[in-house]
Every structure is written in C-alpha cells, then in structure tokens.
mmCIF file of C-alpha atoms and ligand atoms in Angstrom:
data_model
loop_
_atom_site.group_PDB
_atom_site.id
_atom_site.type_symbol
_atom_site.label_atom_id
_atom_site.label_comp_id
_atom_site.label_asym_id
_atom_site.label_seq_id
_atom_site.Cartn_x
_atom_site.Cartn_y
_atom_site.Cartn_z
ATOM 1 C CA MET A 1281 -0.017 -0.031 -0.015
ATOM 2 C CA ARG A 1282 1.427 3.385 -1.025
ATOM 3 C CA VAL A 1283 -0.478 6.258 0.512
ATOM 4 C CA ILE A 1284 -0.118 10.055 0.731
ATOM 5 C CA PHE A 1285 -1.786 12.272 3.311
ATOM 6 C CA MET A 1286 -2.403 15.887 2.270
ATOM 7 C CA GLY A 1287 -4.265 18.710 3.780
ATOM 8 C CA PRO A 1288 -3.650 22.100 5.505
ATOM 9 C CA PRO A 1289 -1.509 22.547 8.637
ATOM 10 C CA ASN A 1290 -3.168 20.802 11.666
ATOM 11 C CA ALA A 1291 -5.670 18.969 9.448
ATOM 12 C CA GLY A 1292 -4.710 15.646 11.147
ATOM 13 C CA LYS A 1293 -2.317 14.207 8.572
ATOM 14 C CA GLY A 1294 0.278 13.072 11.103
ATOM 15 C CA THR A 1295 -2.378 11.738 13.418
ATOM 16 C CA GLN A 1296 -3.958 9.608 10.659
ATOM 17 C CA ALA A 1297 -0.595 8.549 9.211
ATOM 18 C CA GLN A 1298 0.411 7.250 12.648
ATOM 19 C CA LEU A 1299 -2.752 5.263 13.005
ATOM 20 C CA LEU A 1300 -2.481 3.771 9.485
ATOM 21 C CA GLN A 1301 1.140 2.884 10.125
ATOM 22 C CA GLU A 1302 0.193 0.943 13.293
ATOM 23 C CA GLU A 1303 -2.573 -0.833 11.267
ATOM 24 C CA LEU A 1304 -0.475 -1.697 8.183
ATOM 25 C CA GLN A 1305 3.002 -1.944 9.725
ATOM 26 C CA ILE A 1306 4.650 -0.060 6.874
ATOM 27 C CA PRO A 1307 6.992 2.905 7.257
ATOM 28 C CA LYS A 1308 5.628 6.404 7.695
ATOM 29 C CA LEU A 1309 7.743 9.226 6.222
ATOM 30 C CA SER A 1310 6.876 12.678 7.677
ATOM 31 C CA THR A 1311 9.040 15.256 5.972
ATOM 32 C CA GLY A 1312 8.178 17.741 8.764
ATOM 33 C CA ASP A 1313 9.480 15.275 11.403
ATOM 34 C CA ILE A 1314 12.644 14.562 9.303
ATOM 35 C CA LEU A 1315 13.390 18.296 9.108
ATOM 36 C CA ARG A 1316 12.700 18.867 12.795
ATOM 37 C CA HIS A 1317 15.131 15.987 13.694
ATOM 38 C CA ALA A 1318 17.753 17.533 11.400
ATOM 39 C CA ILE A 1319 17.315 20.908 13.149
ATOM 40 C CA ALA A 1320 17.562 19.258 16.621
ATOM 41 C CA GLU A 1321 20.686 17.421 15.612
ATOM 42 C CA GLY A 1322 22.288 20.584 14.081
ATOM 43 C CA THR A 1323 23.032 18.879 10.747
ATOM 44 C CA GLU A 1324 23.757 20.985 7.650
ATOM 45 C CA VAL A 1325 20.285 20.312 6.359
ATOM 46 C CA GLY A 1326 18.841 21.372 9.648
ATOM 47 C CA LYS A 1327 20.768 24.609 9.667
ATOM 48 C CA GLN A 1328 19.505 25.466 6.221
ATOM 49 C CA ALA A 1329 15.925 24.419 6.998
ATOM 50 C CA LYS A 1330 15.416 26.136 10.320
ATOM 51 C CA THR A 1331 14.448 29.642 9.088
ATOM 52 C CA PHE A 1332 11.993 28.176 6.596
ATOM 53 C CA LEU A 1333 10.230 26.127 9.309
ATOM 54 C CA ASP A 1334 10.207 28.926 11.837
ATOM 55 C CA ASN A 1335 8.640 31.281 9.305
ATOM 56 C CA GLY A 1336 6.136 28.658 8.038
ATOM 57 C CA ASP A 1337 7.651 28.605 4.495
ATOM 58 C CA LEU A 1338 8.368 25.531 2.460
ATOM 59 C CA VAL A 1339 12.019 24.485 2.206
ATOM 60 C CA PRO A 1340 13.406 24.400 -1.293
ATOM 61 C CA ASP A 1341 12.256 21.494 -3.478
ATOM 62 C CA SER A 1342 15.818 20.341 -4.086
ATOM 63 C CA MET A 1343 16.461 19.927 -0.327
ATOM 64 C CA ILE A 1344 13.399 17.858 0.419
ATOM 65 C CA ILE A 1345 13.414 15.762 -2.787
ATOM 66 C CA ASP A 1346 16.914 14.509 -1.962
ATOM 67 C CA ILE A 1347 15.831 13.511 1.589
ATOM 68 C CA VAL A 1348 12.745 11.657 0.232
ATOM 69 C CA HIS A 1349 14.745 9.908 -2.530
ATOM 70 C CA GLU A 1350 17.182 8.530 0.009
ATOM 71 C CA ARG A 1351 14.445 7.318 2.345
ATOM 72 C CA LEU A 1352 12.187 5.723 -0.240
ATOM 73 C CA THR A 1353 14.946 3.624 -1.702
ATOM 74 C CA LYS A 1354 15.612 1.938 1.666
ATOM 75 C CA ALA A 1355 14.574 -1.739 1.873
ATOM 76 C CA ASP A 1356 11.800 -1.223 4.420
ATOM 77 C CA CYS A 1357 9.814 0.843 1.885
ATOM 78 C CA ALA A 1358 9.699 -2.054 -0.651
ATOM 79 C CA GLU A 1359 6.318 -3.294 0.568
ATOM 80 C CA GLY A 1360 4.775 0.146 0.878
ATOM 81 C CA PHE A 1361 4.948 3.494 2.654
ATOM 82 C CA ILE A 1362 2.863 6.316 4.026
ATOM 83 C CA LEU A 1363 3.896 9.853 3.065
ATOM 84 C CA ASP A 1364 2.879 12.652 5.453
ATOM 85 C CA GLY A 1365 3.702 16.189 4.288
ATOM 86 C CA PHE A 1366 5.143 15.194 0.885
ATOM 87 C CA PRO A 1367 4.666 16.215 -1.871
ATOM 88 C CA ARG A 1368 3.882 19.819 -1.222
ATOM 89 C CA THR A 1369 4.543 21.273 -4.669
ATOM 90 C CA VAL A 1370 3.769 20.101 -8.194
ATOM 91 C CA ALA A 1371 7.539 19.755 -8.826
ATOM 92 C CA GLN A 1372 7.792 17.408 -5.774
ATOM 93 C CA ALA A 1373 4.733 15.355 -7.084
ATOM 94 C CA GLU A 1374 6.299 15.055 -10.517
ATOM 95 C CA ASP A 1375 9.626 13.971 -9.031
ATOM 96 C CA LEU A 1376 7.839 11.331 -6.891
ATOM 97 C CA ASP A 1377 6.128 9.983 -9.994
ATOM 98 C CA GLN A 1378 9.499 9.601 -11.624
ATOM 99 C CA VAL A 1379 11.017 7.689 -8.623
ATOM 100 C CA LEU A 1380 7.937 5.369 -8.530
ATOM 101 C CA ALA A 1381 8.026 4.765 -12.289
ATOM 102 C CA LYS A 1382 11.697 3.911 -12.151
ATOM 103 C CA HIS A 1383 10.854 1.160 -9.653
ATOM 104 C CA HIS A 1384 7.635 0.101 -11.495
ATOM 105 C CA LEU A 1385 5.521 1.171 -8.522
ATOM 106 C CA SER A 1386 2.314 3.194 -8.196
ATOM 107 C CA LEU A 1387 0.290 5.060 -5.600
ATOM 108 C CA ASP A 1388 -2.870 3.663 -4.130
ATOM 109 C CA PHE A 1389 -4.472 6.721 -2.535
ATOM 110 C CA VAL A 1390 -3.906 10.419 -1.916
ATOM 111 C CA PHE A 1391 -6.088 11.249 1.111
ATOM 112 C CA CYS A 1392 -6.809 14.929 1.524
ATOM 113 C CA LEU A 1393 -8.249 15.928 4.909
ATOM 114 C CA THR A 1394 -10.317 19.129 4.698
ATOM 115 C CA VAL A 1395 -10.705 21.368 7.757
ATOM 116 C CA GLU A 1396 -11.851 24.998 7.933
ATOM 117 C CA ASP A 1397 -9.264 27.611 8.825
ATOM 118 C CA GLU A 1398 -10.845 28.554 12.170
ATOM 119 C CA VAL A 1399 -10.756 24.939 13.313
ATOM 120 C CA ILE A 1400 -7.132 24.758 12.298
ATOM 121 C CA ILE A 1401 -6.336 27.853 14.370
ATOM 122 C CA GLU A 1402 -8.089 26.286 17.377
ATOM 123 C CA ARG A 1403 -6.214 23.006 16.957
ATOM 124 C CA GLN A 1404 -2.786 24.580 16.770
ATOM 125 C CA ALA A 1405 -3.240 26.127 20.249
ATOM 126 C CA GLY A 1406 -3.847 22.742 21.826
ATOM 127 C CA ARG A 1407 -1.462 20.563 19.857
ATOM 128 C CA ARG A 1408 1.473 18.983 21.844
ATOM 129 C CA MET A 1409 4.122 16.828 20.212
ATOM 130 C CA ALA A 1410 6.698 14.259 21.351
ATOM 131 C CA PRO A 1411 9.932 15.547 19.707
ATOM 132 C CA SER A 1412 11.660 12.230 19.204
ATOM 133 C CA SER A 1413 8.833 10.181 17.833
ATOM 134 C CA GLY A 1414 6.664 12.916 16.251
ATOM 135 C CA ARG A 1415 3.598 11.570 18.055
ATOM 136 C CA VAL A 1416 0.913 14.220 18.351
ATOM 137 C CA TYR A 1417 -1.600 14.925 21.106
ATOM 138 C CA HIS A 1418 -4.240 17.589 21.738
ATOM 139 C CA LEU A 1419 -5.034 19.013 25.121
ATOM 140 C CA LYS A 1420 -8.800 18.608 24.448
ATOM 141 C CA TYR A 1421 -9.269 16.127 21.546
ATOM 142 C CA ASN A 1422 -6.488 13.666 22.160
ATOM 143 C CA PRO A 1423 -4.871 14.318 25.593
ATOM 144 C CA PRO A 1424 -1.937 12.186 26.849
ATOM 145 C CA LYS A 1425 -2.569 9.822 29.739
ATOM 146 C CA VAL A 1426 -0.151 11.834 31.977
ATOM 147 C CA ALA A 1427 -0.223 15.584 31.388
ATOM 148 C CA GLY A 1428 2.762 16.809 29.407
ATOM 149 C CA LYS A 1429 4.245 13.382 28.795
ATOM 150 C CA CYS A 1430 4.172 11.062 25.701
ATOM 151 C CA ASP A 1431 2.137 7.867 26.350
ATOM 152 C CA ILE A 1432 4.769 5.671 24.616
ATOM 153 C CA THR A 1433 8.158 7.177 25.363
ATOM 154 C CA GLY A 1434 7.396 9.258 28.519
ATOM 155 C CA GLU A 1435 9.353 12.240 27.034
ATOM 156 C CA ASP A 1436 8.218 15.802 27.619
ATOM 157 C CA LEU A 1437 5.696 17.127 25.091
ATOM 158 C CA ILE A 1438 6.454 20.408 23.371
ATOM 159 C CA HIS A 1439 4.349 23.079 21.633
ATOM 160 C CA ARG A 1440 5.828 23.414 18.145
ATOM 161 C CA PRO A 1441 7.503 26.770 17.506
ATOM 162 C CA ASP A 1442 5.559 27.086 14.185
ATOM 163 C CA ASP A 1443 2.242 26.583 16.070
ATOM 164 C CA GLN A 1444 1.768 30.284 16.700
ATOM 165 C CA GLU A 1445 -1.366 31.817 15.229
ATOM 166 C CA ASP A 1446 0.419 34.219 12.891
ATOM 167 C CA VAL A 1447 2.744 31.489 11.609
ATOM 168 C CA VAL A 1448 -0.131 29.078 11.156
ATOM 169 C CA ARG A 1449 -2.115 31.694 9.168
ATOM 170 C CA HIS A 1450 0.986 32.138 6.975
ATOM 171 C CA ARG A 1451 1.202 28.310 6.546
ATOM 172 C CA LEU A 1452 -2.395 28.326 5.406
ATOM 173 C CA ASP A 1453 -1.530 30.966 2.691
ATOM 174 C CA VAL A 1454 1.479 28.850 1.660
ATOM 175 C CA TYR A 1455 -0.744 25.790 1.455
ATOM 176 C CA ALA A 1456 -3.291 27.644 -0.782
ATOM 177 C CA GLN A 1457 -0.675 28.969 -3.123
ATOM 178 C CA GLN A 1458 1.867 26.184 -3.397
ATOM 179 C CA THR A 1459 0.236 22.932 -2.223
ATOM 180 C CA ALA A 1460 -3.392 23.214 -3.350
ATOM 181 C CA PRO A 1461 -2.308 22.741 -7.042
ATOM 182 C CA VAL A 1462 -0.982 19.313 -6.080
ATOM 183 C CA LEU A 1463 -4.573 18.290 -5.241
ATOM 184 C CA ALA A 1464 -5.627 19.014 -8.859
ATOM 185 C CA TYR A 1465 -2.599 17.037 -10.058
ATOM 186 C CA TYR A 1466 -3.773 13.896 -8.155
ATOM 187 C CA GLN A 1467 -7.439 14.526 -8.943
ATOM 188 C CA GLN A 1468 -6.554 14.296 -12.602
ATOM 189 C CA LYS A 1469 -4.819 10.964 -11.977
ATOM 190 C CA GLY A 1470 -7.884 9.603 -10.226
ATOM 191 C CA LEU A 1471 -5.964 9.114 -6.947
ATOM 192 C CA LEU A 1472 -7.465 11.870 -4.768
ATOM 193 C CA VAL A 1473 -9.869 10.919 -1.941
ATOM 194 C CA THR A 1474 -11.177 13.969 -0.055
ATOM 195 C CA LEU A 1475 -12.329 13.333 3.546
ATOM 196 C CA ASP A 1476 -13.933 15.571 6.182
ATOM 197 C CA GLY A 1477 -11.197 16.060 8.697
ATOM 198 C CA THR A 1478 -13.444 17.641 11.282
ATOM 199 C CA THR A 1479 -15.127 14.473 12.496
ATOM 200 C CA SER A 1480 -13.480 12.573 15.389
ATOM 201 C CA ILE A 1481 -9.957 11.032 14.936
ATOM 202 C CA GLU A 1482 -11.569 7.592 15.143
ATOM 203 C CA ASP A 1483 -14.208 8.423 12.436
ATOM 204 C CA VAL A 1484 -11.588 9.760 10.033
ATOM 205 C CA HIS A 1485 -9.499 6.646 10.608
ATOM 206 C CA SER A 1486 -12.395 4.307 9.955
ATOM 207 C CA GLN A 1487 -13.259 6.128 6.703
ATOM 208 C CA ILE A 1488 -9.636 5.690 5.632
ATOM 209 C CA MET A 1489 -9.645 2.024 6.552
ATOM 210 C CA LYS A 1490 -12.738 1.378 4.372
ATOM 211 C CA PHE A 1491 -10.775 2.531 1.310
ATOM 212 C CA VAL A 1492 -7.635 0.673 2.325
ATOM 213 C CA ASN A 1493 -9.476 -2.608 3.102
ATOM 214 C CA THR A 1494 -11.363 -2.464 -0.172
ATOM 215 C CA ARG A 1495 -8.098 -1.938 -2.055
ATOM 216 C CA THR A 1496 -6.405 -4.807 -0.207
ATOM 217 C CA GLN A 1497 -9.297 -7.153 -1.083
ATOM 218 C CA GLN A 1498 -9.027 -6.131 -4.771
ATOM 219 C CA LYS A 1499 -5.319 -6.794 -4.755
ATOM 220 C CA ASP A 1500 -5.791 -10.207 -3.027
ATOM 221 C CA ALA A 1501 -8.493 -11.162 -5.628
ATOM 222 C CA HIS A 1502 -6.201 -10.097 -8.444
ATOM 223 C CA CYS A 1503 -3.307 -12.193 -7.034
ATOM 224 C CA GLY A 1504 -5.518 -15.180 -6.181
HETATM 225 P P1 AP5 B 2344 4.696 19.575 8.699
HETATM 226 O O1 AP5 B 2344 5.255 19.087 9.971
HETATM 227 O O2 AP5 B 2344 4.393 18.589 7.656
HETATM 228 O O3 AP5 B 2344 3.501 20.539 9.064
HETATM 229 P P2 AP5 B 2344 2.042 20.702 8.418
HETATM 230 O O4 AP5 B 2344 1.829 20.134 7.052
HETATM 231 O O5 AP5 B 2344 1.800 22.186 8.532
HETATM 232 O O6 AP5 B 2344 1.146 19.819 9.227
HETATM 233 P P3 AP5 B 2344 1.058 19.687 10.701
HETATM 234 O O7 AP5 B 2344 2.162 18.771 11.236
HETATM 235 O O8 AP5 B 2344 1.071 21.086 11.310
HETATM 236 O O9 AP5 B 2344 -0.393 19.130 10.947
HETATM 237 P P4 AP5 B 2344 -1.069 17.688 10.636
HETATM 238 O O10 AP5 B 2344 -1.950 17.809 9.486
HETATM 239 O O11 AP5 B 2344 -0.046 16.567 10.607
HETATM 240 O O12 AP5 B 2344 -1.952 17.579 11.915
HETATM 241 P P5 AP5 B 2344 -1.803 16.720 13.270
HETATM 242 O O13 AP5 B 2344 -2.083 15.278 12.978
HETATM 243 O O14 AP5 B 2344 -0.575 17.052 14.005
HETATM 244 O O15 AP5 B 2344 5.664 20.630 8.053
HETATM 245 C C1 AP5 B 2344 6.308 21.605 8.887
HETATM 246 C C2 AP5 B 2344 7.215 22.444 8.048
HETATM 247 O O16 AP5 B 2344 8.288 21.613 7.469
HETATM 248 C C3 AP5 B 2344 6.592 23.175 6.819
HETATM 249 O O17 AP5 B 2344 6.009 24.400 7.225
HETATM 250 C C4 AP5 B 2344 7.856 23.349 5.934
HETATM 251 O O18 AP5 B 2344 8.614 24.413 6.380
HETATM 252 C C5 AP5 B 2344 8.565 22.038 6.135
HETATM 253 N N1 AP5 B 2344 8.243 21.010 5.161
HETATM 254 C C6 AP5 B 2344 7.680 19.820 5.532
HETATM 255 N N2 AP5 B 2344 7.489 19.053 4.379
HETATM 256 C C7 AP5 B 2344 7.872 19.814 3.374
HETATM 257 C C8 AP5 B 2344 7.870 19.579 1.966
HETATM 258 N N3 AP5 B 2344 7.461 18.444 1.434
HETATM 259 N N4 AP5 B 2344 8.372 20.591 1.177
HETATM 260 C C9 AP5 B 2344 8.809 21.749 1.686
HETATM 261 N N5 AP5 B 2344 8.800 22.024 3.046
HETATM 262 C C10 AP5 B 2344 8.428 21.051 3.867
HETATM 263 O O19 AP5 B 2344 -3.071 17.221 14.118
HETATM 264 C C11 AP5 B 2344 -3.107 18.577 14.531
HETATM 265 C C12 AP5 B 2344 -3.762 18.680 15.950
HETATM 266 O O20 AP5 B 2344 -5.118 18.392 15.785
HETATM 267 C C13 AP5 B 2344 -3.180 17.626 16.913
HETATM 268 O O21 AP5 B 2344 -3.191 18.227 18.217
HETATM 269 C C14 AP5 B 2344 -4.163 16.454 16.854
HETATM 270 O O22 AP5 B 2344 -4.229 15.717 18.107
HETATM 271 C C15 AP5 B 2344 -5.512 17.171 16.584
HETATM 272 N N6 AP5 B 2344 -6.399 16.389 15.717
HETATM 273 C C16 AP5 B 2344 -6.036 15.632 14.620
HETATM 274 N N7 AP5 B 2344 -7.178 15.150 14.069
HETATM 275 C C17 AP5 B 2344 -8.228 15.600 14.784
HETATM 276 C C18 AP5 B 2344 -9.640 15.394 14.719
HETATM 277 N N8 AP5 B 2344 -10.214 14.617 13.716
HETATM 278 N N9 AP5 B 2344 -10.431 16.049 15.592
HETATM 279 C C19 AP5 B 2344 -9.848 16.855 16.582
HETATM 280 N N10 AP5 B 2344 -8.531 17.037 16.713
HETATM 281 C C20 AP5 B 2344 -7.736 16.413 15.873
#
C-alpha cells in the first residue's frame, strides 16, 4: 500500500498517518519530522531548513526531494509506505512519480483531509508533540494519559515553535498557493480521496480503513 496524506496544517495528517502505520506496519515518512530532527541534531540540512520552518515557509524542493529519494529507496519501503507532508509542490509530485516509475511502482491513494481555517487555528493552540517520535496529542481532543508526557516514550511534550497563530495563518497561505495545485494534479490521476477532517479522529480513521481494506481485497483477488 502506497499512501499520501495531504491537507492544510493541523488537518490531522500526522495523526492519521500514525494510526495507519500501526494498522499496516509499513514505514511512515513525515518530511516535517525529518526536518525537525535535522534541526535538533544541528546537521547541515537542519541549519539550512530552520528559518523556513520557523517562518512557516516551504524548504526548497531540491532539499526535500533529496531527503525523500534517499528514504524511499531503503529496503523497508519495498512493501509500501505512508507519506505525510510530501509532496507539497507540483515539482515534488512530478519527481515522486519519476521515482515510482523507475521502480515500477504506483500510488494507491492520496487522502486529503479538509478542515476549515478557524478549526485549524483552534487545533494549533492545543497541539502538543513528542519531539523524538513525532507523536501528536491535543489537550482537548487527544490528551496524553499523563499531562505533558508522551504515552509511549514518556518524554516531555512540546508546543511546536511554528504553532503560533500568525505563523499558522501564513502556513495556510503557503498551502493555498503552493500545495493546493498538487490536489488538482492527483485529482486528474484519479488518486485523490477527499475526507472531512473535522469528524473525530476515530471516524476519520475508519473512513480511511474502508478505502484501504477495499483496495487490499481487490489486490488479493487479483493475485489469487
Ligand atoms: P509539517 O510538519 O508537515 O506541518 P504541516 O503540514 O503544517 O502539518 P502539521 O504537522 O502542522 O499538521 P497535521 O496535519 O499533521 O496535523 P496533526 O495530525 O498534527 O511541516 C512543517 C514544516 O516543514 C513546513 O512548514 C515546511 O517548512 C517544512 N516542510 C515539511 N514538508 C515539506 C515539503 N514536502 N516541502 C517543503 N517544506 C516542507 O493534528 C493537529 C492537531 O489536531 C493535533 O493536536 C491532533 O491531536 C489534533 N487532531 C487531529 N485530528 C483531529 C480530529 N479529527 N479532531 C480533533 N482534533 C484532531
């Protein structure tokens, strides 16, 4: 299964990608998490990326494409992968198509979670994140079992520096200008599935699983 999650900031992409990863046991690649790790580790990529993330701008295509190429060609992605936060521009989507074509692979679904701007602004205020695993919580909608601590690793949760209202509003503009055209790109290819991201986390997950299970049954029938 090869799946992409798209949608504006705080739409629930990372949350749903994590649930799907647990269900399918295939790698989840979050380009935001990869960049945040690079910044935390002080790598050259991290140094170059920091200002873009802090300001809510996209990092240059060349930087992110190299990172994704390297990750997708690792052995654990051979049976499938979940992309969270990539592609974000038409150039990134075209490049991904080339990588997949080179390996005779294709995408199954591009799930786009739709959420109105004001819900997004409310969500960013309550989001908390475990820096090492990228697991996300929400003070109201998905609270950790122990306040301020990750349920799995026990590490301290943080409020992301780019989760400030002015930065989130800028990220929404960037999404409308640079990422929305990618939706049309996948719509044309018949891969886009648009889902209401404002129902509960469990409801969104079960919607996604209906598509995934149907596709799995089709593949099994084809193989059998
Ligand atoms: P990235 O980390 O990808 O940020 P984003 O796309 O803005 O998305 P978010 O992580 O903010 O939100 P999400 O949709 O994953 O929502 P979540 O599940 O956390 O990118 C950060 C930066 O990195 C970019 O600005 C850019 O600089 C750079 N970057 C990354 N990829 C790039 C690329 N390909 N090209 C160039 N630059 C790139 O949920 C949000 C909150 O809501 C959580 O608290 C969650 O618990 C809660 N929640 C989730 N679902 C629900 C629900 N159904 N109901 C109620 N609450 C919910």
